[in-house]
Coordinates of C-alpha atoms and ligand atoms in Angstrom, one line a residue:
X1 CA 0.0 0.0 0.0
X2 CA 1.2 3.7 -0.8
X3 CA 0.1 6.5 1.3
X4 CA -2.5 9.2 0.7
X5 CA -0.1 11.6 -0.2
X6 CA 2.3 9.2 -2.2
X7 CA -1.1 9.2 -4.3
X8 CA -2.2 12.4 -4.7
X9 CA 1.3 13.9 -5.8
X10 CA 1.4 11.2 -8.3
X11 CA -1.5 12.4 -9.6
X12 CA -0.9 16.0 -9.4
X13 CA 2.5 15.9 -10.8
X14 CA 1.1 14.6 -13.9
X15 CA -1.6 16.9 -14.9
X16 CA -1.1 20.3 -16.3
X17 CA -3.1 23.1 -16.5
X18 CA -5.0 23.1 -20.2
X19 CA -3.3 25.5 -22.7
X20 CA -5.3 29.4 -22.6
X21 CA -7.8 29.7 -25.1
X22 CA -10.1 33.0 -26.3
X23 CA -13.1 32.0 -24.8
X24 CA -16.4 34.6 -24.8
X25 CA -17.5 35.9 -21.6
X26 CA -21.1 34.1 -21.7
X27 CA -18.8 30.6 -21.3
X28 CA -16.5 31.7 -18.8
X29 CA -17.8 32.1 -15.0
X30 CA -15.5 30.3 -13.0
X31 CA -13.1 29.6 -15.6
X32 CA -9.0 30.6 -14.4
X33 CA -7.7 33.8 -16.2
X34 CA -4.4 32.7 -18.3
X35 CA -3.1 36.4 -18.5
X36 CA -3.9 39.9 -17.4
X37 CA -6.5 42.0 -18.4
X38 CA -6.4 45.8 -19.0
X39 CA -8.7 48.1 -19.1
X40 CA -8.8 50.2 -22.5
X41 CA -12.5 52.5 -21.3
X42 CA -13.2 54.4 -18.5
X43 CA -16.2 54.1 -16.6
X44 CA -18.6 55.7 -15.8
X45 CA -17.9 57.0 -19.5
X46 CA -19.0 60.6 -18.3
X47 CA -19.8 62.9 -15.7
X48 CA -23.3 61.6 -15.1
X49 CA -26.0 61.9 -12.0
X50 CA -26.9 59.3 -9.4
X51 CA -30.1 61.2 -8.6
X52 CA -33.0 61.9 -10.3
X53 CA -33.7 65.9 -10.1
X54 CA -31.9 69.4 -11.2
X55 CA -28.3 69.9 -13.0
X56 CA -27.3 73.2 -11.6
X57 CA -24.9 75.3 -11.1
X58 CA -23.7 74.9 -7.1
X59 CA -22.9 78.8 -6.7
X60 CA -26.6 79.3 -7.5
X61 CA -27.9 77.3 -4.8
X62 CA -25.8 79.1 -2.3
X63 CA -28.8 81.7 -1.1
X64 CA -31.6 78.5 -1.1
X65 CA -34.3 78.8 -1.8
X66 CA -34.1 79.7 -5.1
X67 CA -35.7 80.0 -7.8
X68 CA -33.9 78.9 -11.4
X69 CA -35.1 78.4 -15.2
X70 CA -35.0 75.0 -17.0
X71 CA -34.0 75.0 -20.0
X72 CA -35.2 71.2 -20.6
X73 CA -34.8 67.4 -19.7
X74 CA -31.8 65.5 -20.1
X75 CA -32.6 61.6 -20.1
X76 CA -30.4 58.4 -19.6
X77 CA -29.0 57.7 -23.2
X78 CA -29.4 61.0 -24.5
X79 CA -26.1 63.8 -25.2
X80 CA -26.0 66.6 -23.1
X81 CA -25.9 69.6 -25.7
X82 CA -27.2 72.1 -24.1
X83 CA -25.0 74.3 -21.7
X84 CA -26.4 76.1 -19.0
X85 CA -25.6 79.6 -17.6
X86 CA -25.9 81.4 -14.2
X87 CA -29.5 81.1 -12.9
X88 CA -30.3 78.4 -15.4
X89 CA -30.6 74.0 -14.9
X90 CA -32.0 71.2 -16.4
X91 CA -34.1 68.5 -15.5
X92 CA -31.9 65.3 -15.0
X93 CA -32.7 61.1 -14.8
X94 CA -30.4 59.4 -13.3
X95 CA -27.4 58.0 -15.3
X96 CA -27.7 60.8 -17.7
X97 CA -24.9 62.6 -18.6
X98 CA -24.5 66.6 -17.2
X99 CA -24.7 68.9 -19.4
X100 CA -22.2 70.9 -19.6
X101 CA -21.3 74.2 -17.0
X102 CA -23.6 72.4 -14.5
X103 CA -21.2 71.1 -11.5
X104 CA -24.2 69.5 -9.0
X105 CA -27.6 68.0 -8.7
X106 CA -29.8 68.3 -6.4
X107 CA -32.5 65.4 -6.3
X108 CA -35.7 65.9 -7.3
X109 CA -37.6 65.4 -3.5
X110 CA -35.6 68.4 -2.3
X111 CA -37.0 71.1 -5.4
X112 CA -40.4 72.4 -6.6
X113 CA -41.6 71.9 -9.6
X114 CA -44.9 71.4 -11.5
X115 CA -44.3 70.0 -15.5
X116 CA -44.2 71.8 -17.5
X117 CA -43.3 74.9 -15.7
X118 CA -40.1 76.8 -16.9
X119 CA -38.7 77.2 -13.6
X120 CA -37.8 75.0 -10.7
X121 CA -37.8 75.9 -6.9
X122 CA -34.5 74.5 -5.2
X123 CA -35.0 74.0 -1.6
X124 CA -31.4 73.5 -0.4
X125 CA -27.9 74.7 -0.7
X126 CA -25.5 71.9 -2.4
X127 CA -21.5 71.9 -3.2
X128 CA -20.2 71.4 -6.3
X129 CA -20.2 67.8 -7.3
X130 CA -23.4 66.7 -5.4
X131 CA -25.0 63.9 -6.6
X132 CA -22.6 63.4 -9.7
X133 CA -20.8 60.8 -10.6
X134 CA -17.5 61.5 -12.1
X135 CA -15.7 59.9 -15.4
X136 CA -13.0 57.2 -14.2
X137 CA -14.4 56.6 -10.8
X138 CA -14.6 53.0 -11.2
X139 CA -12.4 52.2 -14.3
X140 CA -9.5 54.7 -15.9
X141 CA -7.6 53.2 -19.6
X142 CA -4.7 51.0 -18.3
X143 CA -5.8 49.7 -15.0
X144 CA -4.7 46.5 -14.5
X145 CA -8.5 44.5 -14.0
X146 CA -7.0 41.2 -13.2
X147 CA -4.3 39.5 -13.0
X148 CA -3.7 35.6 -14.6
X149 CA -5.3 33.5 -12.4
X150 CA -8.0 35.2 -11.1
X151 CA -10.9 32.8 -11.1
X152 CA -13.6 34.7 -12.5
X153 CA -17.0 35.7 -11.0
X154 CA -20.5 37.3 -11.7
X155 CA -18.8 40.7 -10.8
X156 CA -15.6 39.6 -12.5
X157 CA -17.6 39.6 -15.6
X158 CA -19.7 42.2 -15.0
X159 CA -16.9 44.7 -14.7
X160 CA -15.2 43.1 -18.0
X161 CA -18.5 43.9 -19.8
X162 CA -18.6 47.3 -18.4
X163 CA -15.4 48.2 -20.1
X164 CA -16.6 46.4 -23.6
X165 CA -14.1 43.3 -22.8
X166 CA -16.3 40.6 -25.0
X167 CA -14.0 37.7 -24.4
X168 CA -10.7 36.7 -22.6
X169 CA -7.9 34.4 -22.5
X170 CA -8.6 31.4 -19.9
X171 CA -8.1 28.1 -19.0
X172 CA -10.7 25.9 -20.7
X173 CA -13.2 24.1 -18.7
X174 CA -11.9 20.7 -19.2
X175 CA -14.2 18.6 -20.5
X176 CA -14.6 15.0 -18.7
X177 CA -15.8 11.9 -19.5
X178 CA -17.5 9.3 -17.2
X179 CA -17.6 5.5 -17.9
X180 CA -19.4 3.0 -15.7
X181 CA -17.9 -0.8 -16.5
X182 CA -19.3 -4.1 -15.2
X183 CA -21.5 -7.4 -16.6
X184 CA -24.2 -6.4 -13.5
X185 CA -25.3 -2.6 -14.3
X186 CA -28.5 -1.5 -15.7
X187 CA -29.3 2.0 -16.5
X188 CA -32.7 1.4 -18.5
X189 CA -36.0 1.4 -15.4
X190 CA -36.0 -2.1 -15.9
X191 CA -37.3 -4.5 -13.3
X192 CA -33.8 -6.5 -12.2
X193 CA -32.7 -9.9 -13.6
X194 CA -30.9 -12.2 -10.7
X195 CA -27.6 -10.1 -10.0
X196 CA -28.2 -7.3 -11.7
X197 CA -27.7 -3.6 -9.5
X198 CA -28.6 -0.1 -11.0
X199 CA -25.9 2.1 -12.2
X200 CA -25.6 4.9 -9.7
X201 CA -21.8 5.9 -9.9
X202 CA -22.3 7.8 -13.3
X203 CA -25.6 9.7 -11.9
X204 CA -23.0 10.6 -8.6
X205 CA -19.8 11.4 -10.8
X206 CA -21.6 13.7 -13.2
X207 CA -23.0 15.3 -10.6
X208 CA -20.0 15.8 -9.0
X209 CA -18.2 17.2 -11.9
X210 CA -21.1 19.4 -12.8
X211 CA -20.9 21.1 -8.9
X212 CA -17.0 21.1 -9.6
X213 CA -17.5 23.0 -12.6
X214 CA -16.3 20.8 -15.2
X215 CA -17.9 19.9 -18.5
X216 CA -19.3 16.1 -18.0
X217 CA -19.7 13.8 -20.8
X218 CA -21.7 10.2 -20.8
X219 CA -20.2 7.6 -22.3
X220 CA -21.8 5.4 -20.8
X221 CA -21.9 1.5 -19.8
X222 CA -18.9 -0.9 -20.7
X223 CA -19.5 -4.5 -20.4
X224 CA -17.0 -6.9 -18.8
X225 CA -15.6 -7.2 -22.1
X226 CA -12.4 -5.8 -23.5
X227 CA -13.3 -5.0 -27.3
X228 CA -16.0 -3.0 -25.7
X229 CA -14.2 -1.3 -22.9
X230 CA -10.9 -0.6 -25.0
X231 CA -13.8 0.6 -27.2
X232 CA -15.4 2.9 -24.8
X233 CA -12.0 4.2 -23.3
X234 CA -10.6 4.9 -27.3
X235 CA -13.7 7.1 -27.6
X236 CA -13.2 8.9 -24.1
X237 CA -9.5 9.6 -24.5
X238 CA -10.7 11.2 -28.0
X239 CA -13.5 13.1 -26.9
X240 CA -12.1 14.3 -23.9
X241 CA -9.8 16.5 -21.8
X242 CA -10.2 13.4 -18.7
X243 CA -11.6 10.1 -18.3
X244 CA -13.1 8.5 -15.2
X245 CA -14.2 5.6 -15.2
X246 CA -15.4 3.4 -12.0
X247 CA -15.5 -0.3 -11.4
X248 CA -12.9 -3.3 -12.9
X249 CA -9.4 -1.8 -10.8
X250 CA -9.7 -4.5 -8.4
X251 CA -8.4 -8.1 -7.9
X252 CA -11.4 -9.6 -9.5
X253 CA -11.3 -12.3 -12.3
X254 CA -13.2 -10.0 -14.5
X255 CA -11.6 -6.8 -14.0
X256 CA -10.6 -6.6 -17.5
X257 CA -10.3 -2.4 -17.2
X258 CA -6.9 -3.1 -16.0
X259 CA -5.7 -5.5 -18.8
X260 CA -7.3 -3.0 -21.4
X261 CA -5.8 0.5 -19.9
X262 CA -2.4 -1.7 -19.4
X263 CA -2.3 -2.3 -23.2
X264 CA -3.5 1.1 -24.4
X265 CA -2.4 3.4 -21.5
X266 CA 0.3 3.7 -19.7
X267 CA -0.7 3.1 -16.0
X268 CA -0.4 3.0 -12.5
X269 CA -2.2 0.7 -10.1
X270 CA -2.5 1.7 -6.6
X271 CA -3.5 0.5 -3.3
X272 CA -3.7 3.6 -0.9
X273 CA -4.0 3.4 2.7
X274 CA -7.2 5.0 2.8
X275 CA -10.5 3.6 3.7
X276 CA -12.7 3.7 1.4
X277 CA -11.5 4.0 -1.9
X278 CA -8.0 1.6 -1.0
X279 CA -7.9 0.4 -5.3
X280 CA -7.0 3.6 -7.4
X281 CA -5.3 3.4 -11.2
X282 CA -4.4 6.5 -12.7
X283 CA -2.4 7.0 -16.5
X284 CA -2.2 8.3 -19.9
X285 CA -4.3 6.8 -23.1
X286 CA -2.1 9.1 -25.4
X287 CA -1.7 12.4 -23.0
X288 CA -5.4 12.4 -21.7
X289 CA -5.4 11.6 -18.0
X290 CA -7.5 8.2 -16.7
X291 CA -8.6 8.3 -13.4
X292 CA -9.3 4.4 -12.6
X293 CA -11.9 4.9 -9.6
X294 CA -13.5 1.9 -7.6
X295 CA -15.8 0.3 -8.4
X296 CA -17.8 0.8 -4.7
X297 CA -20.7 3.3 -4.9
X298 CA -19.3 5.2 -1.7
X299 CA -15.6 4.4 -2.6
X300 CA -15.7 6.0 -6.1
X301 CA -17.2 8.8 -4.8
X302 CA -14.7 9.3 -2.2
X303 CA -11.9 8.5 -4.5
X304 CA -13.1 11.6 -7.0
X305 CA -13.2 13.6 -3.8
X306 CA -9.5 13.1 -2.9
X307 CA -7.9 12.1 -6.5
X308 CA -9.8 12.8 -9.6
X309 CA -11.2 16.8 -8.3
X310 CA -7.7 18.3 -7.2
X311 CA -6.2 17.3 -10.6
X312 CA -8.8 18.1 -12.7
X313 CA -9.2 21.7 -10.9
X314 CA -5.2 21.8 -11.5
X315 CA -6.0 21.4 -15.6
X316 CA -8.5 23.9 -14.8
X317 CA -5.5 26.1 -14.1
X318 CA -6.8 26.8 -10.5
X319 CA -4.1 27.6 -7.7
X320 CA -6.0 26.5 -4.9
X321 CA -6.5 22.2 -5.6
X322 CA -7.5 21.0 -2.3
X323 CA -10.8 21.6 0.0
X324 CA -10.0 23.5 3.2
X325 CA -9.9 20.8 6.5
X326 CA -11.5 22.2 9.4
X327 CA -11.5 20.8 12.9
X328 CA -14.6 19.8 14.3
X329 CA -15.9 18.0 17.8
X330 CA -17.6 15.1 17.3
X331 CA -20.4 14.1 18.9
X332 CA -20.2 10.1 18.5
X333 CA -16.8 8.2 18.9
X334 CA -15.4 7.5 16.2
X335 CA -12.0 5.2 14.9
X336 CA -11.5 1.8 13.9
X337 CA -9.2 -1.0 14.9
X338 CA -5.8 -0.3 13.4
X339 CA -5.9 -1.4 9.8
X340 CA -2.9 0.6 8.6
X341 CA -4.7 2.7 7.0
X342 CA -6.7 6.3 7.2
X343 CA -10.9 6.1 7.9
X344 CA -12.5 8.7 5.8
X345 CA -15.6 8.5 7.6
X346 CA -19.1 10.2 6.2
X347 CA -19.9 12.3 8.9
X348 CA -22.8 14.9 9.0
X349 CA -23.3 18.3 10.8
X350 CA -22.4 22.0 10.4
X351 CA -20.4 25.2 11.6
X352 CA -22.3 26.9 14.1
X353 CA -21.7 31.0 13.8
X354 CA -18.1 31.2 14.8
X355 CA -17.2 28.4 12.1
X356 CA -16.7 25.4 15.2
X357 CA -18.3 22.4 13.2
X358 CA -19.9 19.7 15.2
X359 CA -20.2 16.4 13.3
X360 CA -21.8 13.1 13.9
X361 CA -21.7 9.3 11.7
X362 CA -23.9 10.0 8.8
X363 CA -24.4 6.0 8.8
X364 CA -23.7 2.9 7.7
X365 CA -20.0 3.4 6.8
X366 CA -19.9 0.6 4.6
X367 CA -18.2 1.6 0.9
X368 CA -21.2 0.1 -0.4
X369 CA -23.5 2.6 1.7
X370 CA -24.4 5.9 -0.3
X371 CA -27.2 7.0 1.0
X372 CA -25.0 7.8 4.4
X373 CA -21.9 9.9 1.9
X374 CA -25.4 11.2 0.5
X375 CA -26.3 12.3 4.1
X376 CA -22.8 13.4 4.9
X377 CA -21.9 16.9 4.8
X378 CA -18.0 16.1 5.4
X379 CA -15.1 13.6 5.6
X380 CA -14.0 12.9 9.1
X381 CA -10.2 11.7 9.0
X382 CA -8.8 9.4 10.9
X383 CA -5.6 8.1 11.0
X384 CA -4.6 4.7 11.4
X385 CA -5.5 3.2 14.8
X386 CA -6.6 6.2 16.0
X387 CA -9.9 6.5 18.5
X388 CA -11.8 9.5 19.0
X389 CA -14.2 10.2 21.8
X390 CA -17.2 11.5 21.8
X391 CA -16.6 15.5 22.6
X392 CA -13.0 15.0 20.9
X393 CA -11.7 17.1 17.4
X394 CA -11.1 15.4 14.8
X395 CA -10.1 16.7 11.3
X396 CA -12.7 17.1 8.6
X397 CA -12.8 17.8 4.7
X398 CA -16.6 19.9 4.5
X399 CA -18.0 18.7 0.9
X400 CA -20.9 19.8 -1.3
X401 CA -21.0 23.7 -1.9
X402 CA -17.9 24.4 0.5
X403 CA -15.3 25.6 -2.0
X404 CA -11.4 25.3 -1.8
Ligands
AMP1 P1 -15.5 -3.7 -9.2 O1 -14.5 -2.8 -8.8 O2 -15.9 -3.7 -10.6 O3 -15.3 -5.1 -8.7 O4 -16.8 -3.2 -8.4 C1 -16.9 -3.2 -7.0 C2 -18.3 -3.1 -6.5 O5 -18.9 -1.9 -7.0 C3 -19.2 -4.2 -7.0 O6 -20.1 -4.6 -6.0 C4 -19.9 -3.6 -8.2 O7 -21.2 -4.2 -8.5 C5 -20.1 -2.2 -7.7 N1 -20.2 -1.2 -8.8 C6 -19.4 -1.1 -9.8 N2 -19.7 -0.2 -10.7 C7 -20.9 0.3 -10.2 C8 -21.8 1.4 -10.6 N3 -21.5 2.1 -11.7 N4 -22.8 1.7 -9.8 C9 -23.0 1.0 -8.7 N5 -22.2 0.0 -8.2 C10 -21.2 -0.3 -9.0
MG2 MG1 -16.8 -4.8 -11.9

């Protein structure tokens, strides 16, 4: 057996981020910038105002009230063409540009005015620059926006699109394809024939991909049978940027994944010191990465978890590969007789408001268990022979929606 780590740095150290492409800013939340992106506008693109009300001169409003004559209405969208003098203003929407000699606004609840009259009454005294909202106070021509690898968000985008930045260099969204294998699966609704078992690993490893923000690809069910599974691996490696598959990297008589990926890939086969998830193969078909998970409903799951999703967020050209452990207390005991290796454990609970998480068994702990790893809102680890008490810490990897 290797160790956890031994593992994942084999892994990581042979994945590289995907080469920077021009992708369209529709296609690229939470993709990795590749290189910096400078602004070339300004924004706001004028002096506009962030009230609706009267474009005036501030000297004028000095001995308020006053009274002053409007010359007109200046609207979001439209050009401000008309200037205005001493003792003059003009109506103004906000976002619409000032027109120009006008230096403040004063919003429309503090004035008098009855449409259509040709003069306003201004209630208050304002300084220059009330209400307006100068050119460059968000964006000038040559700030740096972001830097490469700045994972980009809603306002990420938003303030590309503000400066007319249509599409930018990134790392692509690697695309990943997921292959169940085995004589017993059904995926059709069928009633079950004698020995037969659903297919849940691919509904669990899309999914999981998906909430990773990958692109996940079907390909499907692969028969104990090595045309067809050299067959469906062949079409994978093609397609795409990853392959995982699940099932057939065990010591059974029929795990023909391993003689196929040894012919056509160039592979490793693990066992790790971890339980679940102990069988683990990872390789080449060409240079498109194969992640050989378990076959175990639970331990495939937990093997994408700590193998599969660090590397693939690394070809993703993400900085940050690993989800953040936390310490929580435990409210059950928890450890195992010493097996050599390390219990991830499906454990359920939260943070409370300062962030302490208190955890308890999500269930059966069997690998063949999901619907406690669906219950579980984090991995308890725990080293070999070690016994927790109830009330103890104990480390934890939080899953689902908690990022890192
Ligand atoms: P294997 O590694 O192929 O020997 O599979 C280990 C265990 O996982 C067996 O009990 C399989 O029936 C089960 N298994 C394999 N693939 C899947 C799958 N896609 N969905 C659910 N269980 C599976
Ligand atoms: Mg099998």
């Amino acid at each position: 057996m290797i160790s956890h780590d031994e593992a994942r740095v084999h892994v990581l150290d042979r994945v590289a981020p995907a080469s920077p492409a021009t992708i369209s800013l529709g296609d690229a939340a939470g993709l990795v910038l590749a290189g910096d992106v400078v602004a070339t506008e300004t924004v706001p693109p004028f002096d506009n105002t962030a009230m609706d009300g009267f474009a005036v001169i501030a000297a004028d409003t000095a001995a308020a009230p006053v009274t002053l004559e409007v010359l007109g209405t200046v609207a979001a969208g439209a050009a401000a063409d008309t200037r205005i003098g001493p003792g003059q203003c003009m109506r103004i929407m906000t976002g619409a540009p000032m027109p120009p000699g006008a230096d403040a606004v004063v919003m429309v609840e503090r004035t008098r005015y009855d449409e259509p009259a040709a003069t306003v009454e201004i209630e208050i005294t304002v300084p220059p620059g009330n209400h307006v909202r100068g050119a460059g106070e968000d964006v000038r021509p040559g700030d740096v926006l972001y830097t490469a690898g700045t994972v980009l968000s809603a306002g990420h985008l938003g303030v590309l699109a503000s400066v007319g930045v249509g599409a930018v260099e990134a790392h692509p969204r690697p695309v990943v394809g997921v292959l169940s294998t085995g004589d017993e699966l059904v995926d059709d609704g069928r009633p079950l024939r004698p020995g037969e078992i659903r297919d849940s690993n691919r509904r669990t490893l899309l999914t999981m991909l998906g909430e990773s923000g990958f692109d996940a690809v079907d390909l499907g069910i692969a028969r104990d049978d090595e045309t067809e599974i050299e067959k469906a691996f062949l079409d994978g490696a093609r397609r795409c940027d990853a392959v995982l598959s699940s099932g057939g990297v065990s010591m059974g008589a029929f795990d023909y994944v391993k003689v196929v990926l040894d012919r056509i890939g160039d592979m490793r086969w693990m066992q790790i010191a971890i339980k679940p998830a102990k069988p683990f193969a990872f390789g080449l078909i060409g240079d498109t990465p194969i992640f050989g998970l378990p076959g175990n409903p639970v331990s495939s799951m937990v093997s994408y978890e700590l193998f599969a999703r660090p590397a693939l967020r690394k070809m993703a050209g993400r900085a940050t590969l690993h989800r953040p452990i936390r310490v929580a207390r435990t409210e059950d005991p928890l450890g195992r007789h010493d097996d050599g290796k390390t219990h991830f454990l499906r454990v359920e609970g939260e943070a409370d408001r300062h962030g302490r998480w208190h955890i308890r068994r999500a269930g059966g702990q069997g690998s063949h268990q999901l619907t406690a790893m669906a219950r579980a809102t984090a991995l308890a680890i725990v080293p070999p022979g070690v016994e927790y008490g109830a009330g103890d810490e104990v480390e934890i990897i939080p899953l689902g929606t908690v990022d890192g």
